[in-house]
PDB file of C-alpha atoms in Angstrom:
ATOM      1  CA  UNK A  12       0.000   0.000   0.000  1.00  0.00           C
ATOM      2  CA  UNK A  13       2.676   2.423   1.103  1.00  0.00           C
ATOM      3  CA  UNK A  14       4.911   1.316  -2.414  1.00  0.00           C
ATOM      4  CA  UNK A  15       1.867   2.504  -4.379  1.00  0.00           C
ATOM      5  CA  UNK A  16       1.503   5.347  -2.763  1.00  0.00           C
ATOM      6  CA  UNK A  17       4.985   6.616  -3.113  1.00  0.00           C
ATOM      7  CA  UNK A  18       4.922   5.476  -6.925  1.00  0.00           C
ATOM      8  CA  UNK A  19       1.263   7.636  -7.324  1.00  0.00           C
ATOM      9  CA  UNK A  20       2.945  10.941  -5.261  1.00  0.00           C
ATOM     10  CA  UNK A  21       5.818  10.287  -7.446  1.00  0.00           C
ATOM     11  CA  UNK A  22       4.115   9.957 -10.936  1.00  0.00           C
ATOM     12  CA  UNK A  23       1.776  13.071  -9.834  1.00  0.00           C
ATOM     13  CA  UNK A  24       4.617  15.006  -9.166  1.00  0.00           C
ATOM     14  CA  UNK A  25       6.627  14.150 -12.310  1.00  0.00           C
ATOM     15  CA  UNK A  26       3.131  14.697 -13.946  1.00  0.00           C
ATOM     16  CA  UNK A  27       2.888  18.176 -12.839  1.00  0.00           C
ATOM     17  CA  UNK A  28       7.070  18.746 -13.003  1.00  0.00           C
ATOM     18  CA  UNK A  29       6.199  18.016 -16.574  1.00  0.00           C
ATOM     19  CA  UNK A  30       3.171  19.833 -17.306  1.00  0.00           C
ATOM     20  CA  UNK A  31       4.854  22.822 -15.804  1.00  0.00           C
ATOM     21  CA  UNK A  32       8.235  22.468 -17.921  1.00  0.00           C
ATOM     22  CA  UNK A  33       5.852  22.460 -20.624  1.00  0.00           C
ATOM     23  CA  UNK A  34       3.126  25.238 -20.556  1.00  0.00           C
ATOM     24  CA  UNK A  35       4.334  27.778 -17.477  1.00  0.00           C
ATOM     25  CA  UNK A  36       8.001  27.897 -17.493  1.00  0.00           C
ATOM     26  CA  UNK A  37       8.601  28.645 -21.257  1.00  0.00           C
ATOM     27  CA  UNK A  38       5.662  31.422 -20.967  1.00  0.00           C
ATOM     28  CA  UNK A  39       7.820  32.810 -17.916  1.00  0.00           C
ATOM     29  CA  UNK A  40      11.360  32.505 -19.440  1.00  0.00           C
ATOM     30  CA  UNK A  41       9.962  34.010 -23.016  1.00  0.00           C
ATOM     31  CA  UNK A  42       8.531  37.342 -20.648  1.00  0.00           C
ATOM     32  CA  UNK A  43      11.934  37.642 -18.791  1.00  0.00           C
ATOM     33  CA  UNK A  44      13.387  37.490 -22.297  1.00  0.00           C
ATOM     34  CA  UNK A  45      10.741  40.333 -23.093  1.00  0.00           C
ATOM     35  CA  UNK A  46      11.664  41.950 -20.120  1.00  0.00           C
ATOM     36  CA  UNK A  47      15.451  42.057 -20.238  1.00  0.00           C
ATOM     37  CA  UNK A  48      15.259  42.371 -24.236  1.00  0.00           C
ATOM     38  CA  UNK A  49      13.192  46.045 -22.830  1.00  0.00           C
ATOM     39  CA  UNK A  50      15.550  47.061 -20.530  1.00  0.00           C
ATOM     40  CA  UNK A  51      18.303  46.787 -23.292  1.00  0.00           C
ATOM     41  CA  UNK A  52      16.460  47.946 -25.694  1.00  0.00           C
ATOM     42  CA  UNK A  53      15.175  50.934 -23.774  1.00  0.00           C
ATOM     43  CA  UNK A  54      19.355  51.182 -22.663  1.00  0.00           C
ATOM     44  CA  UNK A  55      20.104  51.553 -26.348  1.00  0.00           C
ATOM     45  CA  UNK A  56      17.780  54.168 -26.877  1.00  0.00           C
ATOM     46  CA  UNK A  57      18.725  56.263 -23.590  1.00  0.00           C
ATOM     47  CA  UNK A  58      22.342  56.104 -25.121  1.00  0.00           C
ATOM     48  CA  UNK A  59      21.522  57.052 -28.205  1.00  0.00           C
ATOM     49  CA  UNK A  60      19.403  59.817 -27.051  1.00  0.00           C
ATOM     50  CA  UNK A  61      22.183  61.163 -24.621  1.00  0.00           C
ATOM     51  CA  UNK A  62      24.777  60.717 -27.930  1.00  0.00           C
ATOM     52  CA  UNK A  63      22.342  62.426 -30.117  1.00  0.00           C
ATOM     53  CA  UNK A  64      22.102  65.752 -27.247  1.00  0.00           C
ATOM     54  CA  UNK A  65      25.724  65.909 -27.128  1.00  0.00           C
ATOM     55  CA  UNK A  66      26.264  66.109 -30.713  1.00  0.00           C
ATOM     56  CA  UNK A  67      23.438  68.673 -30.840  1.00  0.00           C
ATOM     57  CA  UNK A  68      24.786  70.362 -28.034  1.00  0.00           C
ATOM     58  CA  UNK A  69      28.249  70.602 -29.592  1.00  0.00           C
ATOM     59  CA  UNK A  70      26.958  72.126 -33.243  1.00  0.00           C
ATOM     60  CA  UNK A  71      24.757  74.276 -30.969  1.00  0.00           C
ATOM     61  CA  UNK A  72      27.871  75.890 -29.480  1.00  0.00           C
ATOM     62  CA  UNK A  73      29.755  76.220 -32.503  1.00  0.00           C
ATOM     63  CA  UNK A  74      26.538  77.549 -34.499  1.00  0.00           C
ATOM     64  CA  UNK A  75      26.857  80.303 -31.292  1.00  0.00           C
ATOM     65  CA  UNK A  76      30.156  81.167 -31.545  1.00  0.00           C
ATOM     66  CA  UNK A  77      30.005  81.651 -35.586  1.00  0.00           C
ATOM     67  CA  UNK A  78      27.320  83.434 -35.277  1.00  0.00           C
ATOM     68  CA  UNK A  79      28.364  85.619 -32.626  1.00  0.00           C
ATOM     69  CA  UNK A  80      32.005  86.101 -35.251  1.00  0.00           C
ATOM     70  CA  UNK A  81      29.518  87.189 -37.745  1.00  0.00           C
ATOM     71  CA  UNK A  82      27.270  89.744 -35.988  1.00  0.00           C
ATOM     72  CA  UNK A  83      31.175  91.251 -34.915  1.00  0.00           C
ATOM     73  CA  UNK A  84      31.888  91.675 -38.468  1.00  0.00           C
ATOM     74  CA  UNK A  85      28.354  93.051 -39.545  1.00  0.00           C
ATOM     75  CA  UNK A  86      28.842  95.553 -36.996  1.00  0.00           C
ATOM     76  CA  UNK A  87      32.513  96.564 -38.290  1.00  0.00           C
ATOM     77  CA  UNK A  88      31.151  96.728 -41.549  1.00  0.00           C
ATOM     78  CA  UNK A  89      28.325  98.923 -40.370  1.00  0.00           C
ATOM     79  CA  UNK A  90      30.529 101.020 -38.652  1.00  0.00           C
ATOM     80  CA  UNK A  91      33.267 101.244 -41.923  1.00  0.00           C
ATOM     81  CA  UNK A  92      29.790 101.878 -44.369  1.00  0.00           C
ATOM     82  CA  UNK A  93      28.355 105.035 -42.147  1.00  0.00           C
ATOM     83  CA  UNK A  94      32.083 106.500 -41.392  1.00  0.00           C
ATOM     84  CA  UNK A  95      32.986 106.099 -45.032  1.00  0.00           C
ATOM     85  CA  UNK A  96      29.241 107.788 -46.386  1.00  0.00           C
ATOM     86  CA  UNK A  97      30.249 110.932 -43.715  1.00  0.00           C
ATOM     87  CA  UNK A  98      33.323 111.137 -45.187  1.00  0.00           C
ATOM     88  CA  UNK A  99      31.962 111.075 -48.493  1.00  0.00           C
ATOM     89  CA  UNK A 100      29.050 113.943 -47.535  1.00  0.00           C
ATOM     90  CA  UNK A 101      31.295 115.945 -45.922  1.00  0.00           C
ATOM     91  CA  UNK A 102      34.392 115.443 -48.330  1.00  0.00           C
ATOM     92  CA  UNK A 103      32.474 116.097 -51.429  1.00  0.00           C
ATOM     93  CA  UNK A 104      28.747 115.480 -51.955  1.00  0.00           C
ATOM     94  CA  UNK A 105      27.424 118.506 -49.623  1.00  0.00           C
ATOM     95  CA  UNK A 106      29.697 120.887 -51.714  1.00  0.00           C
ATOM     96  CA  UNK A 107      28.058 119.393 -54.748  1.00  0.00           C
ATOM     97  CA  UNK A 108      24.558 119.654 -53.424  1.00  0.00           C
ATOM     98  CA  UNK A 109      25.546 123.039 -52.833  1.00  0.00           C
ATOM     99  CA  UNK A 110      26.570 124.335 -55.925  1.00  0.00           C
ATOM    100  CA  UNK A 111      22.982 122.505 -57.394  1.00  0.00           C
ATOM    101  CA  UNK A 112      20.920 124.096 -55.093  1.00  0.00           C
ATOM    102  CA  UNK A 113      22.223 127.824 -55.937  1.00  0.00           C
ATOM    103  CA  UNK A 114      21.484 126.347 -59.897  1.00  0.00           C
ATOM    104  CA  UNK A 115      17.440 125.455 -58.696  1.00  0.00           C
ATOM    105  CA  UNK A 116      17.258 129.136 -57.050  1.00  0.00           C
ATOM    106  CA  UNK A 117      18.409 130.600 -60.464  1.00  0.00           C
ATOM    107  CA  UNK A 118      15.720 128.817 -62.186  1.00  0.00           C
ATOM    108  CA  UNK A 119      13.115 129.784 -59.548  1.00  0.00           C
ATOM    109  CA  UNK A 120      14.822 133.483 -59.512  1.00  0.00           C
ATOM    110  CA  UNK A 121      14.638 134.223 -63.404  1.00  0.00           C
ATOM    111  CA  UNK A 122      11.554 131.911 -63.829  1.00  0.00           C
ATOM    112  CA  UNK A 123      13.691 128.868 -66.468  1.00  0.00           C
ATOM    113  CA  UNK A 124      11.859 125.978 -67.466  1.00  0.00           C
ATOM    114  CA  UNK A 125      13.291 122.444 -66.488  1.00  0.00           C
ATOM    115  CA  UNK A 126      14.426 121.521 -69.891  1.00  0.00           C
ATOM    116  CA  UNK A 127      17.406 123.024 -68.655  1.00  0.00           C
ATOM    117  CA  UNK A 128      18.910 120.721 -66.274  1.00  0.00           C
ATOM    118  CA  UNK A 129      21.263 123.180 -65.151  1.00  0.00           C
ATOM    119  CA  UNK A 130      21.455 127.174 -64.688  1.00  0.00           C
ATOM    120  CA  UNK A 131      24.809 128.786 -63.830  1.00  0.00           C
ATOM    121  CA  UNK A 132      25.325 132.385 -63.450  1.00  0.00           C
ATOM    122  CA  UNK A 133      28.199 134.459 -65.692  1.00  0.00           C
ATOM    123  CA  UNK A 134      28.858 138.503 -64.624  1.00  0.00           C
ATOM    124  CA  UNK A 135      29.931 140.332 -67.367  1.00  0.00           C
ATOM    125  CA  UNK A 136      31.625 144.228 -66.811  1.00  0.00           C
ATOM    126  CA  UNK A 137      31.128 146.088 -69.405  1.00  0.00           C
ATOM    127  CA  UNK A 138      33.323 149.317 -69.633  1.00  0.00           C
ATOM    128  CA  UNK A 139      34.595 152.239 -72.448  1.00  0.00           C
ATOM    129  CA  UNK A 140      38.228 152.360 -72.645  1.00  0.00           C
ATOM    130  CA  UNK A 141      39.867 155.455 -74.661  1.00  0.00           C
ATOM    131  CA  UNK A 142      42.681 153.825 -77.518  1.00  0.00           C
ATOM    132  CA  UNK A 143      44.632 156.998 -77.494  1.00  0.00           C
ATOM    133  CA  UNK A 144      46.439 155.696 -80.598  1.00  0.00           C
ATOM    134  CA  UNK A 145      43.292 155.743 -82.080  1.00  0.00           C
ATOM    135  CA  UNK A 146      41.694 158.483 -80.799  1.00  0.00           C
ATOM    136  CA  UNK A 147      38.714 156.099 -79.906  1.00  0.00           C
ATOM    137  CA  UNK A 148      36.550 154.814 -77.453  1.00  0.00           C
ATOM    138  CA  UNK A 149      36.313 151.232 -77.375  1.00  0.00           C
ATOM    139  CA  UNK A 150      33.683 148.971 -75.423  1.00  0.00           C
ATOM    140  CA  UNK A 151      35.268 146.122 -73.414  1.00  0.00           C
ATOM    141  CA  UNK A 152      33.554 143.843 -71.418  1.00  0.00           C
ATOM    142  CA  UNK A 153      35.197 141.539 -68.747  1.00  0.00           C
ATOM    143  CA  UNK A 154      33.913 138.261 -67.377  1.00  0.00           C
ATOM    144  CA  UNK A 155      33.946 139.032 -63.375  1.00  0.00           C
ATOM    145  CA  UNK A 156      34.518 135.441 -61.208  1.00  0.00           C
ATOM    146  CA  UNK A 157      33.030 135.137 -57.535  1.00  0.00           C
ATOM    147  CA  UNK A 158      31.586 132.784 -55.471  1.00  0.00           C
ATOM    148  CA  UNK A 159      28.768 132.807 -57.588  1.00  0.00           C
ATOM    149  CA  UNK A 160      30.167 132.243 -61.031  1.00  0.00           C
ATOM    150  CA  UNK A 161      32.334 129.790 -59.600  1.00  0.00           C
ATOM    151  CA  UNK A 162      29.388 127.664 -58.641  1.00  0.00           C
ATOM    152  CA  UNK A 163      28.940 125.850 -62.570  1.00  0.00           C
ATOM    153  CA  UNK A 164      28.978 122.897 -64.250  1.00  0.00           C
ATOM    154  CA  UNK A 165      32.490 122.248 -64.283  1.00  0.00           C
ATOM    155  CA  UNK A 166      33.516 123.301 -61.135  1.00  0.00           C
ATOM    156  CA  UNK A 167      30.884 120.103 -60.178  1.00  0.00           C
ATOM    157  CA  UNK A 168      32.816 117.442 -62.756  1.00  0.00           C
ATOM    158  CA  UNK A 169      36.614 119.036 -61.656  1.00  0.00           C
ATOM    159  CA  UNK A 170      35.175 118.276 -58.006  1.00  0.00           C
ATOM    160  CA  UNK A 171      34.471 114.947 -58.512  1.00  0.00           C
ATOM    161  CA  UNK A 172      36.924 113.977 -60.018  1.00  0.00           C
ATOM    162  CA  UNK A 173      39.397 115.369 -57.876  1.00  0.00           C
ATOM    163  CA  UNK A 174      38.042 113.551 -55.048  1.00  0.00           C
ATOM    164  CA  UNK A 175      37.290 110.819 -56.473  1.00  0.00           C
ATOM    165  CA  UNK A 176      37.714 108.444 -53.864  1.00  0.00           C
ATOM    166  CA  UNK A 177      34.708 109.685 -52.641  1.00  0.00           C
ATOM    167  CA  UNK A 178      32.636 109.683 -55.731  1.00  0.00           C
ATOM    168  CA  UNK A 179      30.489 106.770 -56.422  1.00  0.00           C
ATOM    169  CA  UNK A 180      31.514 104.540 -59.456  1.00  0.00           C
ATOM    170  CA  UNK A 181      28.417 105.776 -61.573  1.00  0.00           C
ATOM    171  CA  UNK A 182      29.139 109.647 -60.839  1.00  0.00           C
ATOM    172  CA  UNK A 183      32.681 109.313 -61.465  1.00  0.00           C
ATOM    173  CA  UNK A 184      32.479 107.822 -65.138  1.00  0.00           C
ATOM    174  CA  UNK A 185      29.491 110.755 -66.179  1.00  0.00           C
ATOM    175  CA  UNK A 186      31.868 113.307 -64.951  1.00  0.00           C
ATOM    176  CA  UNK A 187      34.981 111.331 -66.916  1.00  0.00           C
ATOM    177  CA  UNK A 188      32.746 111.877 -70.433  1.00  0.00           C
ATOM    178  CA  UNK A 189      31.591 114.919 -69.130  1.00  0.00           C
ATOM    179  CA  UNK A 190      34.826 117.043 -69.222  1.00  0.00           C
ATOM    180  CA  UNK A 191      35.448 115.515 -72.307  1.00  0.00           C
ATOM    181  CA  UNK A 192      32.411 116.523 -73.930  1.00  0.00           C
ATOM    182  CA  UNK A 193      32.724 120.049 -72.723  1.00  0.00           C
ATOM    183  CA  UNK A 194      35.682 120.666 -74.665  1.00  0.00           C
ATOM    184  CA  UNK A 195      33.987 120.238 -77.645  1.00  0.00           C
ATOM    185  CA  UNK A 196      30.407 121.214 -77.620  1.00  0.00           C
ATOM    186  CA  UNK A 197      30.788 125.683 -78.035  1.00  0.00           C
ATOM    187  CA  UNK A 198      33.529 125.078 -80.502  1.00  0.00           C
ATOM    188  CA  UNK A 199      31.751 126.494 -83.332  1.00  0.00           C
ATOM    189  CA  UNK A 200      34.547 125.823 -86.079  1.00  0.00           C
ATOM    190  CA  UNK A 201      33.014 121.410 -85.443  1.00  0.00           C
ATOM    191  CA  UNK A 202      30.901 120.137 -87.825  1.00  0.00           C
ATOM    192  CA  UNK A 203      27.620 120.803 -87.386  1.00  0.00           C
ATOM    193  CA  UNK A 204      26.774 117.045 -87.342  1.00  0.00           C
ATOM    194  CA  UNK A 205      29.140 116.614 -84.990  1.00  0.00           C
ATOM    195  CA  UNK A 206      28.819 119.871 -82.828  1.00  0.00           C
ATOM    196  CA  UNK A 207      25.053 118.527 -82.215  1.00  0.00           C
ATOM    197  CA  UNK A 208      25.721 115.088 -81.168  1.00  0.00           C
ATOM    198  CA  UNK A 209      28.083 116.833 -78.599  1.00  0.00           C
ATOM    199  CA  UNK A 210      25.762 119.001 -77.363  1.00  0.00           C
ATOM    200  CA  UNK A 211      23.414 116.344 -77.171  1.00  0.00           C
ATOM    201  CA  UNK A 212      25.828 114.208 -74.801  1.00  0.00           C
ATOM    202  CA  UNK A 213      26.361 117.438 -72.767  1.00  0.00           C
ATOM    203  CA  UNK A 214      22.540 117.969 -71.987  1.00  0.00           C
ATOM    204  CA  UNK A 215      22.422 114.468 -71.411  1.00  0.00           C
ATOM    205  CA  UNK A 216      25.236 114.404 -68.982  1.00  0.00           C
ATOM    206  CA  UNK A 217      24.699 117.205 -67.145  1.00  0.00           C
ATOM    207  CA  UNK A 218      21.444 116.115 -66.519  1.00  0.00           C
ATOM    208  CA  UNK A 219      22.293 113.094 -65.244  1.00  0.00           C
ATOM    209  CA  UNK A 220      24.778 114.406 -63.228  1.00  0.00           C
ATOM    210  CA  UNK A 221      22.751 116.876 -61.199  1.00  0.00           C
ATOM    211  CA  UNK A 222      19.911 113.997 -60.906  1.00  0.00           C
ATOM    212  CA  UNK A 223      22.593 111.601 -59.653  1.00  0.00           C
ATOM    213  CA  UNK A 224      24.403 113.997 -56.548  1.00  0.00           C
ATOM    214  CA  UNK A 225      20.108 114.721 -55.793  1.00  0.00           C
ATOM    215  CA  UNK A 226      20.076 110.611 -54.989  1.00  0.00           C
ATOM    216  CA  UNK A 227      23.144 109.719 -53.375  1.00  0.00           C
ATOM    217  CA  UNK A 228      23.402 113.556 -51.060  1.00  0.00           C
ATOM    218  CA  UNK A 229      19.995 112.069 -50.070  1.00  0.00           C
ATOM    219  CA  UNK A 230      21.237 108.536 -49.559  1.00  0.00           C
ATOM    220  CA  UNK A 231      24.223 109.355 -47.759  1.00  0.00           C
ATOM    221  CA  UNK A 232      22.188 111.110 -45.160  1.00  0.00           C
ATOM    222  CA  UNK A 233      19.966 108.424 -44.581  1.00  0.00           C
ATOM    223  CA  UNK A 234      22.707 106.010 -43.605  1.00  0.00           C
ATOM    224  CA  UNK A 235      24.193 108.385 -41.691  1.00  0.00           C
ATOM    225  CA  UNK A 236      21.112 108.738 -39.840  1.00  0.00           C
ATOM    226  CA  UNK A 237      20.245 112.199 -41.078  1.00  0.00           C
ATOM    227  CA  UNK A 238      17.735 114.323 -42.020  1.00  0.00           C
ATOM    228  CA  UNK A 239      17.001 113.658 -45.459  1.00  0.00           C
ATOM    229  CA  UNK A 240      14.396 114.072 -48.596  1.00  0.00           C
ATOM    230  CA  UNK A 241      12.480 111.079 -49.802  1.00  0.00           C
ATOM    231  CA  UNK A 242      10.740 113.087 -52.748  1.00  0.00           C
ATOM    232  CA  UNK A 243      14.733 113.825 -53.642  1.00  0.00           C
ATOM    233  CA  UNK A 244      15.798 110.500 -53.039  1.00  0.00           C
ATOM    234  CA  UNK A 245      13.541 109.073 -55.470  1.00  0.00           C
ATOM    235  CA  UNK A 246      13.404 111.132 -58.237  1.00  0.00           C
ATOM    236  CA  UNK A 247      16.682 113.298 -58.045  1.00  0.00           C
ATOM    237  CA  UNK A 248      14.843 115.880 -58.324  1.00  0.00           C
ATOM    238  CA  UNK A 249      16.121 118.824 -56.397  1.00  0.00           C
ATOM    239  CA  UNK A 250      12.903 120.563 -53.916  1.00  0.00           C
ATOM    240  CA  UNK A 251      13.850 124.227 -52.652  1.00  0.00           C
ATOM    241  CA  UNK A 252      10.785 124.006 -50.065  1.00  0.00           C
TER     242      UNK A 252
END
């Protein structure tokens, strides 16, 4: 009785040894798997994660520190464009806006249309001198230079070019073809052909000119945080109000 006990407590137990080996303990070593198959998986991604800040980190410093290089040299530049545009109002485009506002005041003054892009002023003495060879009178008349006179159209292109470090690229080359065109276009013993194209160019020119110094005076003083005109600025055209 006792022998068939033991064999039935010992085939039960094998039984369930079995049934367990079977059904529970592979469904509780495949979720440790899971588990420990998370935890490394979850490790991987931490590390990567902590890999991924440093990098960002890194390029986020450097972006910094470029950037901070560049605003340095914006500001420099800044600083070098507004001292160079004073130097260039000061140096030479005030004097030129100068001599073109006295030229708009003439126009206003003895009522000239604008199809004259520039009016300059000549004084002319005009005196009777007695030729005692001759026993004559004789008129003589004598151009008279002052501040006035000398504000004309090629005390404007000498002026430029003169300081032409100061001049912008597209002023300088108009007042280049402008002082050659004025040699030629009163010389009466030209062409006539030729003596109009030259006149021509020196209408042109001097129109441009004036229309040009209206712009960039304005210009200057608006980067050099001046008072400036926005009707002049746009359309070169000079306003005496």
């Amino acid at each position: 009785m006792d022998t068939i006990v033991i064999v039935s407590t010992v085939l039960i137990t094998q039984f369930l040894l079995g049934l367990f080996i079977k059904n529970y303990l592979p469904s509780y070593m495949n979720e440790k798997g899971k588990n420990l198959a998370t935890k490394e998986d979850i490790q991987e991604i931490t590390d990567k994660v902590e890999s991924t800040k440093f990098v960002y980190n890194s390029q986020l410093e450097t972006f910094k520190t470029d950037l901070i290089k560049d605003l340095e040299v914006f500001k420099d530049y800044q600083k070098f464009k507004r001292e160079y545009s004073y130097s260039q109002f000061k140096e030479l485009y005030v004097h030129l806006y100068g001599i073109i506002v006295q030229s708009e005041y003439l126009r206003y003054f003895f009522q000239i249309e604008k199809n004259v892009p520039f009016i300059e002023l000549h004084i002319r003495n005009k005196s009777q001198v007695y030729n005692i060879q001759a026993m004559s009178v004789e008129d003589k008349e004598e151009a008279i230079s002052n501040l006035i006179t000398e504000f004309n159209k090629i005390q404007i292109v000498y002026k430029i070019i003169d300081s032409s470090m100061y001049a912008s690229q597209s002023l300088l080359k108009k007042a280049v073809s402008y002082r050659f065109v004025s040699e030629f276009y009163t010389d009466s013993t030209i062409e006539k052909e030729l003596l109009d194209k030259y006149k021509d160019e020196e209408l042109k020119l001097i129109s441009e000119i004036v229309q040009l110094i209206v712009k960039e005076t304005n210009e200057l003083r608006k980067i050099c945080e001046m008072d400036y005109n926005d009707e002049e600025l746009k359309t070169g055209i000079l306003q005496l109000n």
